[in-house]
Coordinates of C-alpha atoms in Angstrom, one line a residue:
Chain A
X1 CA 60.7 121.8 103.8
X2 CA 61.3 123.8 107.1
X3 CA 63.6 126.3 107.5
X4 CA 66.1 127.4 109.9
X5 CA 68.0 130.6 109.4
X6 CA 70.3 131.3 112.8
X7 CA 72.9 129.4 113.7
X8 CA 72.6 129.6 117.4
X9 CA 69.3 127.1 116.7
X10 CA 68.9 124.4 119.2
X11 CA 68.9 121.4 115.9
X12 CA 72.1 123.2 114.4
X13 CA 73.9 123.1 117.6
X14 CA 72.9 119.7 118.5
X15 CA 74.0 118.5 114.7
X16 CA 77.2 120.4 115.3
X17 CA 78.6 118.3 118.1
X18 CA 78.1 115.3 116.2
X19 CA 81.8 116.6 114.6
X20 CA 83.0 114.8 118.3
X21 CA 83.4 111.2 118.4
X22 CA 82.0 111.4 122.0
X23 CA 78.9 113.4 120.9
X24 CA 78.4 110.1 117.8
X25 CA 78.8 107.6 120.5
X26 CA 76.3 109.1 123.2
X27 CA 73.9 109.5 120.5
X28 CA 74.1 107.0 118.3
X29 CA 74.0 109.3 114.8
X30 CA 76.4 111.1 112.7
X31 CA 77.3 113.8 110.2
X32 CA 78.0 112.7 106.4
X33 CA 78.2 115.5 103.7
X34 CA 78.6 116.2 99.7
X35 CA 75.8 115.0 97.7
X36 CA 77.6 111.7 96.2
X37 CA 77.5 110.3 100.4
X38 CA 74.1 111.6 100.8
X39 CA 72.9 109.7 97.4
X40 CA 74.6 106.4 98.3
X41 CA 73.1 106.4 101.9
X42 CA 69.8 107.2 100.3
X43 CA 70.4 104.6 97.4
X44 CA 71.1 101.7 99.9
X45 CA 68.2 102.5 102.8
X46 CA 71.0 103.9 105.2
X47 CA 68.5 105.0 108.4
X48 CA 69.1 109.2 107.6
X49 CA 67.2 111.3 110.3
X50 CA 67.9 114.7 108.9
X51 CA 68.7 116.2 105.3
X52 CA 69.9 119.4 106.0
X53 CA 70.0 121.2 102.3
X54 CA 71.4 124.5 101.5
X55 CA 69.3 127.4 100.4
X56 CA 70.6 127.0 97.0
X57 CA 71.3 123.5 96.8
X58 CA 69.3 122.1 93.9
X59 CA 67.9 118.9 95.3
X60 CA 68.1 116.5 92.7
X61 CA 64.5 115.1 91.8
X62 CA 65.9 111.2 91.9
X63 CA 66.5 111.2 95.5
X64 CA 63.8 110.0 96.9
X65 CA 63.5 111.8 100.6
X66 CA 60.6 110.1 101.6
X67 CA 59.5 110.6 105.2
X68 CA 62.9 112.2 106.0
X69 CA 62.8 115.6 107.4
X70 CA 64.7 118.5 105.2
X71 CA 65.6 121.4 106.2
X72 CA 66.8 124.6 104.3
X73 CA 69.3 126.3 106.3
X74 CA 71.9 129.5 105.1
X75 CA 75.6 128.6 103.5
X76 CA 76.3 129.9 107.2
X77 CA 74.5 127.3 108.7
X78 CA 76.1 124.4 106.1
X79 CA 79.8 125.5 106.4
X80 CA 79.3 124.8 110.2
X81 CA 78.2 121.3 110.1
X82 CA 80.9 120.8 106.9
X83 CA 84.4 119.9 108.0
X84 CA 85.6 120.5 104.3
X85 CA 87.1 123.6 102.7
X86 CA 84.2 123.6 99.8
X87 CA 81.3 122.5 101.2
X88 CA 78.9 121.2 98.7
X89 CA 75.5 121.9 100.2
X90 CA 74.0 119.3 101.7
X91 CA 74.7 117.2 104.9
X92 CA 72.5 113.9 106.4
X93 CA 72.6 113.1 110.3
X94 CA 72.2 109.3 110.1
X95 CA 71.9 106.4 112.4
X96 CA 74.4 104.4 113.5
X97 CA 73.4 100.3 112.1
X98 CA 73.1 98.1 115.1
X99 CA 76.6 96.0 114.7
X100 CA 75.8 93.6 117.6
X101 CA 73.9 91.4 115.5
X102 CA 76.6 90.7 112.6
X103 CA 76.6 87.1 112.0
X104 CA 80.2 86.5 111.2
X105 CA 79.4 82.4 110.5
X106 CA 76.9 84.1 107.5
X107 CA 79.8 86.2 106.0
X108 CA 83.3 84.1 103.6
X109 CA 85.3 87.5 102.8
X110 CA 86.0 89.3 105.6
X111 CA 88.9 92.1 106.5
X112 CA 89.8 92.3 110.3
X113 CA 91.9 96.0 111.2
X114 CA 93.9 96.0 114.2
X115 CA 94.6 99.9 115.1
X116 CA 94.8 102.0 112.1
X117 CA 95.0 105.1 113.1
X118 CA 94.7 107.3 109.9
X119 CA 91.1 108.4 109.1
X120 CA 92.1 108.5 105.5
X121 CA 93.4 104.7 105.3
X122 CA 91.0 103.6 107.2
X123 CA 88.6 104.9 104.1
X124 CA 90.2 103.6 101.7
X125 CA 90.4 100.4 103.0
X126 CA 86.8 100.2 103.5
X127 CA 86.7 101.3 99.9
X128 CA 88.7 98.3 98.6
X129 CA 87.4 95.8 100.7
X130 CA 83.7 96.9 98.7
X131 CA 85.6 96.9 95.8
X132 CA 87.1 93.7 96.1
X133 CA 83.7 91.9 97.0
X134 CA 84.8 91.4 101.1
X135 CA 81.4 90.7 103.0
X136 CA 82.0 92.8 105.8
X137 CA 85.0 95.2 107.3
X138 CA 85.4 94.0 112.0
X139 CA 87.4 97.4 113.5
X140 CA 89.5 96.2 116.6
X141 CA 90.2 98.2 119.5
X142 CA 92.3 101.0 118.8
X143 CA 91.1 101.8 115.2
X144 CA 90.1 105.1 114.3
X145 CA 86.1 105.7 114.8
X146 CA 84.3 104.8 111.5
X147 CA 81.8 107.5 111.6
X148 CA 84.6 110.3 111.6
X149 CA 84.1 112.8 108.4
X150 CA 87.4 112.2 106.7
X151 CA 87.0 108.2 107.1
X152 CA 83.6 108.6 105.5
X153 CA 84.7 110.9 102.8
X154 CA 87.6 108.7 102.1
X155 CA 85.5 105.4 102.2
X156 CA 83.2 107.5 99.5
X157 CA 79.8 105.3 100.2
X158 CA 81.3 101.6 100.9
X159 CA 79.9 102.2 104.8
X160 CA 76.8 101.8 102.7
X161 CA 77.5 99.1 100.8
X162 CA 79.1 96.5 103.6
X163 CA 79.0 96.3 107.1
X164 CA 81.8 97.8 108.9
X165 CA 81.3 96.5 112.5
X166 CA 83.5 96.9 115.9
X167 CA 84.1 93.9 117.4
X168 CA 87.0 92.3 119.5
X169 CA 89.5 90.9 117.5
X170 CA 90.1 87.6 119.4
X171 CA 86.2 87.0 119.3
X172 CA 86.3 87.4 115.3
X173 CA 89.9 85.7 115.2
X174 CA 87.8 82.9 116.9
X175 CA 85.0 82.9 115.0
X176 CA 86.7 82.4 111.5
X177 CA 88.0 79.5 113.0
X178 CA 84.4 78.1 113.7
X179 CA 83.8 78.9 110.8
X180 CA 87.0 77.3 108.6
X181 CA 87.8 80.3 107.3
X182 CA 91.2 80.6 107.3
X183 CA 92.9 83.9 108.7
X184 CA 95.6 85.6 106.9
X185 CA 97.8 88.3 108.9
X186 CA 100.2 90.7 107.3
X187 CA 103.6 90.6 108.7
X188 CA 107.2 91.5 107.7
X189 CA 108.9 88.6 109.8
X190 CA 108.2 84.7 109.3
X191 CA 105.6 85.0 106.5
X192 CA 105.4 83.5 103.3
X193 CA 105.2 85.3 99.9
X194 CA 101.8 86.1 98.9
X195 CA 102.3 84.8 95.4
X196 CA 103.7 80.9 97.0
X197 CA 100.2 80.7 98.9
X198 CA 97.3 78.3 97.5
X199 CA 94.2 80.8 98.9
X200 CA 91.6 79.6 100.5
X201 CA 88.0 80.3 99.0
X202 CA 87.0 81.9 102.8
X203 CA 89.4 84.2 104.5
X204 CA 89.8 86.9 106.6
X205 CA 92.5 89.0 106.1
X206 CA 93.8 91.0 109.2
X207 CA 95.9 94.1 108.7
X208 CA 97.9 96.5 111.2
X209 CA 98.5 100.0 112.6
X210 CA 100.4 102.2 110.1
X211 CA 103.5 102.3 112.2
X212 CA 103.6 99.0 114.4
X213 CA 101.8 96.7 112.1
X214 CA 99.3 93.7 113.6
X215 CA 100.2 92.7 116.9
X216 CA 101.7 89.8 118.2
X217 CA 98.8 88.8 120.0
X218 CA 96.9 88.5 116.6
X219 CA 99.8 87.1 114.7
X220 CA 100.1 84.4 117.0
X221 CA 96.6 83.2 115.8
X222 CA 96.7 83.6 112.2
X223 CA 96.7 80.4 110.0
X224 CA 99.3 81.9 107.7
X225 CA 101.4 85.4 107.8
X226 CA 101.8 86.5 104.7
X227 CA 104.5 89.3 103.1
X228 CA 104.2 91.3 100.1
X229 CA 107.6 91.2 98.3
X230 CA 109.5 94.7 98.1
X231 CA 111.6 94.8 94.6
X232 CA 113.0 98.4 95.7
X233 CA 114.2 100.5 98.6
X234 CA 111.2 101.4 100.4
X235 CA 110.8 99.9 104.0
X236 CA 107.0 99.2 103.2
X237 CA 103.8 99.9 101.6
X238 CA 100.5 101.7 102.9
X239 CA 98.0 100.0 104.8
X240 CA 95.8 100.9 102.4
X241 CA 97.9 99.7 99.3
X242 CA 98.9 96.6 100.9
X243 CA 95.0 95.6 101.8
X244 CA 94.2 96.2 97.9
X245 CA 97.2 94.1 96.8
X246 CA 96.2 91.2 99.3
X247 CA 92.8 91.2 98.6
X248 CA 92.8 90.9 95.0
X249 CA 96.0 88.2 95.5
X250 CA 93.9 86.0 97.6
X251 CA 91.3 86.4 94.8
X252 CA 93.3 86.0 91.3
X253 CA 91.1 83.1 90.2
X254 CA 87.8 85.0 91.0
X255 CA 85.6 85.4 88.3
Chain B
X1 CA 126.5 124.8 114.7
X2 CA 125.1 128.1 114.4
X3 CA 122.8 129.3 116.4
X4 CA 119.0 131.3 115.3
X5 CA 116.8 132.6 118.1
X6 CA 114.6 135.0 116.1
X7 CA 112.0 133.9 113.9
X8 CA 112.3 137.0 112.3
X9 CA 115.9 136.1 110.8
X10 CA 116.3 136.7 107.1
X11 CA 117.2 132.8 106.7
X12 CA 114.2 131.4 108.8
X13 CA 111.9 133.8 106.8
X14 CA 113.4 132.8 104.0
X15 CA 112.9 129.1 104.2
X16 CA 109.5 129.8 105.4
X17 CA 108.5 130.9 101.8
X18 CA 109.8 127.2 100.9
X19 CA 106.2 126.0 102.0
X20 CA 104.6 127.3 98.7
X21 CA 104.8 125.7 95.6
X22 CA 106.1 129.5 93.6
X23 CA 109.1 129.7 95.9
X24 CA 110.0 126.1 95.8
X25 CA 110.2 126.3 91.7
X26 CA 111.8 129.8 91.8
X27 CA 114.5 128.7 93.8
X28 CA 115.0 125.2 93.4
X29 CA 114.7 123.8 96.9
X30 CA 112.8 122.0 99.0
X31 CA 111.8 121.5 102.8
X32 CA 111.8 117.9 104.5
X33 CA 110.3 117.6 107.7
X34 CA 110.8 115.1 110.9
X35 CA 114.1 112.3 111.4
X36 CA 113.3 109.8 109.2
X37 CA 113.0 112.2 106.1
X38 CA 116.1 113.3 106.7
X39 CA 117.7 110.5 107.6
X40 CA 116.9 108.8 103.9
X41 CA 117.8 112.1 102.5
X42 CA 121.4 112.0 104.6
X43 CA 121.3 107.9 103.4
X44 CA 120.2 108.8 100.0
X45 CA 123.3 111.7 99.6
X46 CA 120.0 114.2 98.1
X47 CA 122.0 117.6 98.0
X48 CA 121.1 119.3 101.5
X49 CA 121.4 122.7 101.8
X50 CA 120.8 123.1 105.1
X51 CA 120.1 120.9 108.5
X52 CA 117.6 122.8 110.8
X53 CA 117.6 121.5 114.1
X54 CA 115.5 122.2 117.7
X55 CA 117.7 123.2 120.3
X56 CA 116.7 119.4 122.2
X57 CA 116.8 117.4 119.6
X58 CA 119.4 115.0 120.0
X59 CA 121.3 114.7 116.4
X60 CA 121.9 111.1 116.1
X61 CA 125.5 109.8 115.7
X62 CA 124.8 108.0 113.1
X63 CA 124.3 111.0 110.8
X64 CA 127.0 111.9 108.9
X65 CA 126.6 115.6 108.1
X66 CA 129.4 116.1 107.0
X67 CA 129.8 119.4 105.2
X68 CA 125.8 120.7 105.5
X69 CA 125.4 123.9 107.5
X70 CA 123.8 122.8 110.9
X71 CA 121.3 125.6 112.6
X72 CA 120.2 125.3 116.1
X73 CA 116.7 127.1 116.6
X74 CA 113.9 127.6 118.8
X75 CA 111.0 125.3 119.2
X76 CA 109.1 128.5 117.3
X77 CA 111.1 128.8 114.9
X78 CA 110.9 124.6 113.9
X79 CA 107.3 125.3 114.7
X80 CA 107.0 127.8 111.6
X81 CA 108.7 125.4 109.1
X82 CA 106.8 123.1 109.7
X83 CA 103.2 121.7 108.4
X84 CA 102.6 119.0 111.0
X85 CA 100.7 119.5 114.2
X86 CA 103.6 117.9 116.2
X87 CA 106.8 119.1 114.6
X88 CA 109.7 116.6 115.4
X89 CA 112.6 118.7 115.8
X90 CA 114.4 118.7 112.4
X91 CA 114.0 120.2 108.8
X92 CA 116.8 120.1 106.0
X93 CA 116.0 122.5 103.0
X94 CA 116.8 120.0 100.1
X95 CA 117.9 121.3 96.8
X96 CA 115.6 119.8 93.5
X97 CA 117.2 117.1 91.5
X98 CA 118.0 117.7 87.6
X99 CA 115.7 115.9 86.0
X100 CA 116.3 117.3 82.6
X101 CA 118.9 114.6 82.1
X102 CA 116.6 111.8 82.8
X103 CA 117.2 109.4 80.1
X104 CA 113.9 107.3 79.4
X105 CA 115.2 104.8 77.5
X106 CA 117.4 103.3 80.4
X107 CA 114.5 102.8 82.3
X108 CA 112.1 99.5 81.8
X109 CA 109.3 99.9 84.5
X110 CA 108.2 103.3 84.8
X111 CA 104.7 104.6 86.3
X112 CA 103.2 107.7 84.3
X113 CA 101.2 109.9 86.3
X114 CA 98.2 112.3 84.8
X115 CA 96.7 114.8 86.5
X116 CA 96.8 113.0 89.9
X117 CA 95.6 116.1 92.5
X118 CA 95.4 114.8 96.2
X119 CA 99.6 115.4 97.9
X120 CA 98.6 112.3 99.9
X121 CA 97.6 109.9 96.6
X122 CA 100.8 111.2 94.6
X123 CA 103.3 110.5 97.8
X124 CA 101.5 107.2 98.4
X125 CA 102.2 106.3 94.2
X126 CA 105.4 107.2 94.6
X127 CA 105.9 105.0 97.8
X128 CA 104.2 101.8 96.0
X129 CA 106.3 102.5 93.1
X130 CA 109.7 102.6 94.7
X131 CA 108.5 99.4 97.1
X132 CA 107.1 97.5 93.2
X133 CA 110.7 97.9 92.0
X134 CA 109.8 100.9 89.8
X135 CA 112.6 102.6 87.7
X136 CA 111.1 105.9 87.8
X137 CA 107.8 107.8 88.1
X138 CA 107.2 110.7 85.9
X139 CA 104.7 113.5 86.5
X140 CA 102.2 114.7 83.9
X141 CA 100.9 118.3 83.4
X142 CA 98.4 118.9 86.1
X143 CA 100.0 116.8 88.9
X144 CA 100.1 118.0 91.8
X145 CA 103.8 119.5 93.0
X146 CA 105.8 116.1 94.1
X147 CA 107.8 118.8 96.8
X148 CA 104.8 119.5 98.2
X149 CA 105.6 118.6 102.1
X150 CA 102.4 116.6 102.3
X151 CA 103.5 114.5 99.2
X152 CA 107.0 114.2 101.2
X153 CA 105.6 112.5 104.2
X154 CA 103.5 110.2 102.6
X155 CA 106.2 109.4 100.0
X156 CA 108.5 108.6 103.2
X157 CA 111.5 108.9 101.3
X158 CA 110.8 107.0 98.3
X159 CA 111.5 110.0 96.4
X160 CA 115.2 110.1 97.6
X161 CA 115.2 106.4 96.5
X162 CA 114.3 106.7 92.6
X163 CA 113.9 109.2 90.2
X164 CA 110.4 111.2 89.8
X165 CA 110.6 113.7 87.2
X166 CA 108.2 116.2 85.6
X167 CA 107.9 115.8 81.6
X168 CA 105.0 115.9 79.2
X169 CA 103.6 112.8 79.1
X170 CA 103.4 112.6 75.0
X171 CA 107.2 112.7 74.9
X172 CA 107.2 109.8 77.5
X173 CA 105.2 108.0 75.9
X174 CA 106.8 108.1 72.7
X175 CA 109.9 107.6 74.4
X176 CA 108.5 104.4 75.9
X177 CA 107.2 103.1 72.7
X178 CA 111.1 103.8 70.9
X179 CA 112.0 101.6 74.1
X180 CA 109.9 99.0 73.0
X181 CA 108.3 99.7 76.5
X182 CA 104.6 98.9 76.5
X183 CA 102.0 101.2 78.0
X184 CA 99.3 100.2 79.9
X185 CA 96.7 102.6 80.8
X186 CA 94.0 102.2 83.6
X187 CA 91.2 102.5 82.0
X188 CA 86.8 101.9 83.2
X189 CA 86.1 101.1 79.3
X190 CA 86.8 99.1 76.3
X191 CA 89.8 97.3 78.7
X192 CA 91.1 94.4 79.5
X193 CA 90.8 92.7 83.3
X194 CA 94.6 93.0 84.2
X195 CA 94.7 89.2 85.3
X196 CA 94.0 88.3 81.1
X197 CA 96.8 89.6 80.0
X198 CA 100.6 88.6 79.6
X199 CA 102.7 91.3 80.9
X200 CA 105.6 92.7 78.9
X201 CA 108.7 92.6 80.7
X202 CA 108.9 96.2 80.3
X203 CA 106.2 98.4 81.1
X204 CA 105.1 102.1 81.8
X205 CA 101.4 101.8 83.9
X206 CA 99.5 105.1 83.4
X207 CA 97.5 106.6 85.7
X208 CA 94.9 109.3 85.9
X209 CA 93.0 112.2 87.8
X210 CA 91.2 110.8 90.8
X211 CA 87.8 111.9 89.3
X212 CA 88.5 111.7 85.4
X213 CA 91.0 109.0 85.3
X214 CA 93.0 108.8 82.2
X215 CA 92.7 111.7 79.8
X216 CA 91.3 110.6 76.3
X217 CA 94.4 111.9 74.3
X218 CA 96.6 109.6 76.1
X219 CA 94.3 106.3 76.6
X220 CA 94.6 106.3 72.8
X221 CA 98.5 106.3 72.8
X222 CA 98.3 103.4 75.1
X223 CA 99.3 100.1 74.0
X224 CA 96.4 97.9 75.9
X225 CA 93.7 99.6 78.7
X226 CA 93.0 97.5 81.7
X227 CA 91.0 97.4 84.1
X228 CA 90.6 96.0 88.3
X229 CA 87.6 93.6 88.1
X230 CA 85.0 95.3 90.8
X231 CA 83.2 92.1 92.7
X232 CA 81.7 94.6 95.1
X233 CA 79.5 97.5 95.2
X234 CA 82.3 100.6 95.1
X235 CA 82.6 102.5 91.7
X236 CA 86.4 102.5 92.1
X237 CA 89.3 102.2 93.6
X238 CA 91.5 104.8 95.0
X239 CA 94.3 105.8 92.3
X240 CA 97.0 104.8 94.8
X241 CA 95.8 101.7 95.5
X242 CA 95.2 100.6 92.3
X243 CA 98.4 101.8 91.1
X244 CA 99.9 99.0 93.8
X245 CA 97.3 96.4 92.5
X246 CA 98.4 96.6 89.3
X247 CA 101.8 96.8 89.5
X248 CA 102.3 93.2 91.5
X249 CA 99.6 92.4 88.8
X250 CA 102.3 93.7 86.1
X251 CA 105.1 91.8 88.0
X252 CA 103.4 88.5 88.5
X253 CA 105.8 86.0 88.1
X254 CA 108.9 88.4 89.4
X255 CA 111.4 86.9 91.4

């Protein structure tokens, strides 16, 4: 294990600007911290290129670190790279996963995510598409970058567990149709209840910016737009909430 | 409408102290930020103490005021009231609603809430809850404070809409189970996948700390545990989320 000890050291700085989406896309890596993200990305071959472990951080003797470099650096050192109010002592620098070579045709569950903007939704909903079995999460243009802290944090591991790939949204609109799999949009106007729907076995479910919801554009090419009934007074539900509630709909005969 | 142009004025200092939880209990009220806050609040007749407004910001017509003390301030002085990083030109200070008087036993759908921690999760509950047709949503010991402002936003307005009231949850419970209410508890063990069972008409869904779930002592009060079938790799869901999930679950055949 090598040590670093001043902040103003050329790896720490470097690591550091990896807080800056620009910084993640230029060089292909980016920051995760906490030991649960760290143990997930370990557990599921995630390509790590740096453990960076706090003096006292006691590194548990089940992860296996391999040929991964580790470095012991000062609570000084960690609470610069951390983006939290309580770091927990360890941060990874890991590689991006090449998402150019997602085969969509491969994949039956699929959620498509036209501009949300929220780091935190965007989590979650990575978190429930894992949880509800989808094969892979496609981020359109205008979605919040994956491989920001709070959208990792909030997606707690699933980044690990299930591609989540950028991609144009007409492209994968147009390949689920190769494909038969039928595409379900969300949509407040001209939709059908979600309950009145026989579901197809494959779908891809696309859902919208917080504020705006899916575009036109998109609607226009879903097979069927679908509405979550409101029995009280609020306008609408969370992104988040609504992709739970549609995924597990589409799925009530799953065993 | 008055006018303040010192931030230093006894009322703007004193609605500053309004942004921690020990003021807000001490004196009762609240502060909303941003129009469409208010604008439920002003729909919703909550009792508004005071309307705080920028000196641009163009008070829509539609808002009936009527007797509510309107201040014009400075840009600062909204600035300082506020907790967002773009403030949007109006705060109320909101007085708290009795909820001493709450009577249980009018209610039939009711979401019970222990221990939940994150602002954002609680206001996102309370949100799903008012948009699933929920009577009220009562708050356990340990809950985060429901007037916190980041619970407000994320609530957007739901809690103007229905009740949401602080009580221990053994008296709820025991009120529910007088009501002939039946408590269902999310539960990871010894519980029943939530698409097995036959809903009761009425319900109270309880659900837990966004680490520990559930606390024993009230998982064995509960009438029948259930649990989201996980087809993926996640351990969880998020607590908001599966609140929504299980609510339309709950309410499957509602019309």
């Amino acid at each position: 294990m090598k040590r670093i000890e001043s902040d103003s050291n050329p790896s720490v700085k470097q690591w550091k600007k990896l807080l800056t989406r620009k910084e993640r896309e230029k060089t292909g890596t980016f920051i995760i911290e906490g030991p649960h993200l760290v143990e997930e990305a370990l557990s599921y071959n995630a390509d790590i290129k740096h453990l960076i472990v706090e003096e006292n951080f006691p590194l548990p003797e089940s992860w296996d670190t391999g040929r991964i470099p580790v470095w012991q650096v000062t609570e000084k050192i960690i609470k610069t790279l951390s983006e939290t109010e309580k770091p927990q002592g360890v941060v990874a620098v890991c590689g991006m996963t090449d998402s150019e070579n997602l085969d969509l045709s491969s994949k039956s569950k699929l959620v498509l995510i036209d501009g949300v903007q929220d780091p935190g939704n965007l989590g979650t909903i990575i978190r429930t598409a894992d949880s509800a079995g989808v094969d892979a999460v496609i981020l359109g243009e205008g979605t919040v970058d994956v491989y920001n802290g709070k959208v990792m944090r909030s997606a707690q591991g699933s980044v690990f567990h299930i591609p989540v790939v950028k991609m144009n949204l007409k492209e994968a609109v147009e390949s689920c149709k190769k494909s038969g799999i039928t595409v379900y949009a969300t949509s407040l106007k001209d939709s059908s209840d979600m309950r009145d729907i026989q579901p197809a076995e494959g779908f891809a479910l696309l859902v919208g910016n917080e504020g705006s919801g899916v575009q036109e554009a998109w609607l226009k090419e879903a097979d069927e737009k679908l509405i979550i009934p409101i029995f009280g007074k609020a306008e609408s539900l969370n992104v988040a909430v609504a992709t739970g509630i549609l995924l597990y709909e589409l799925q009530r005969t799953r065993k």
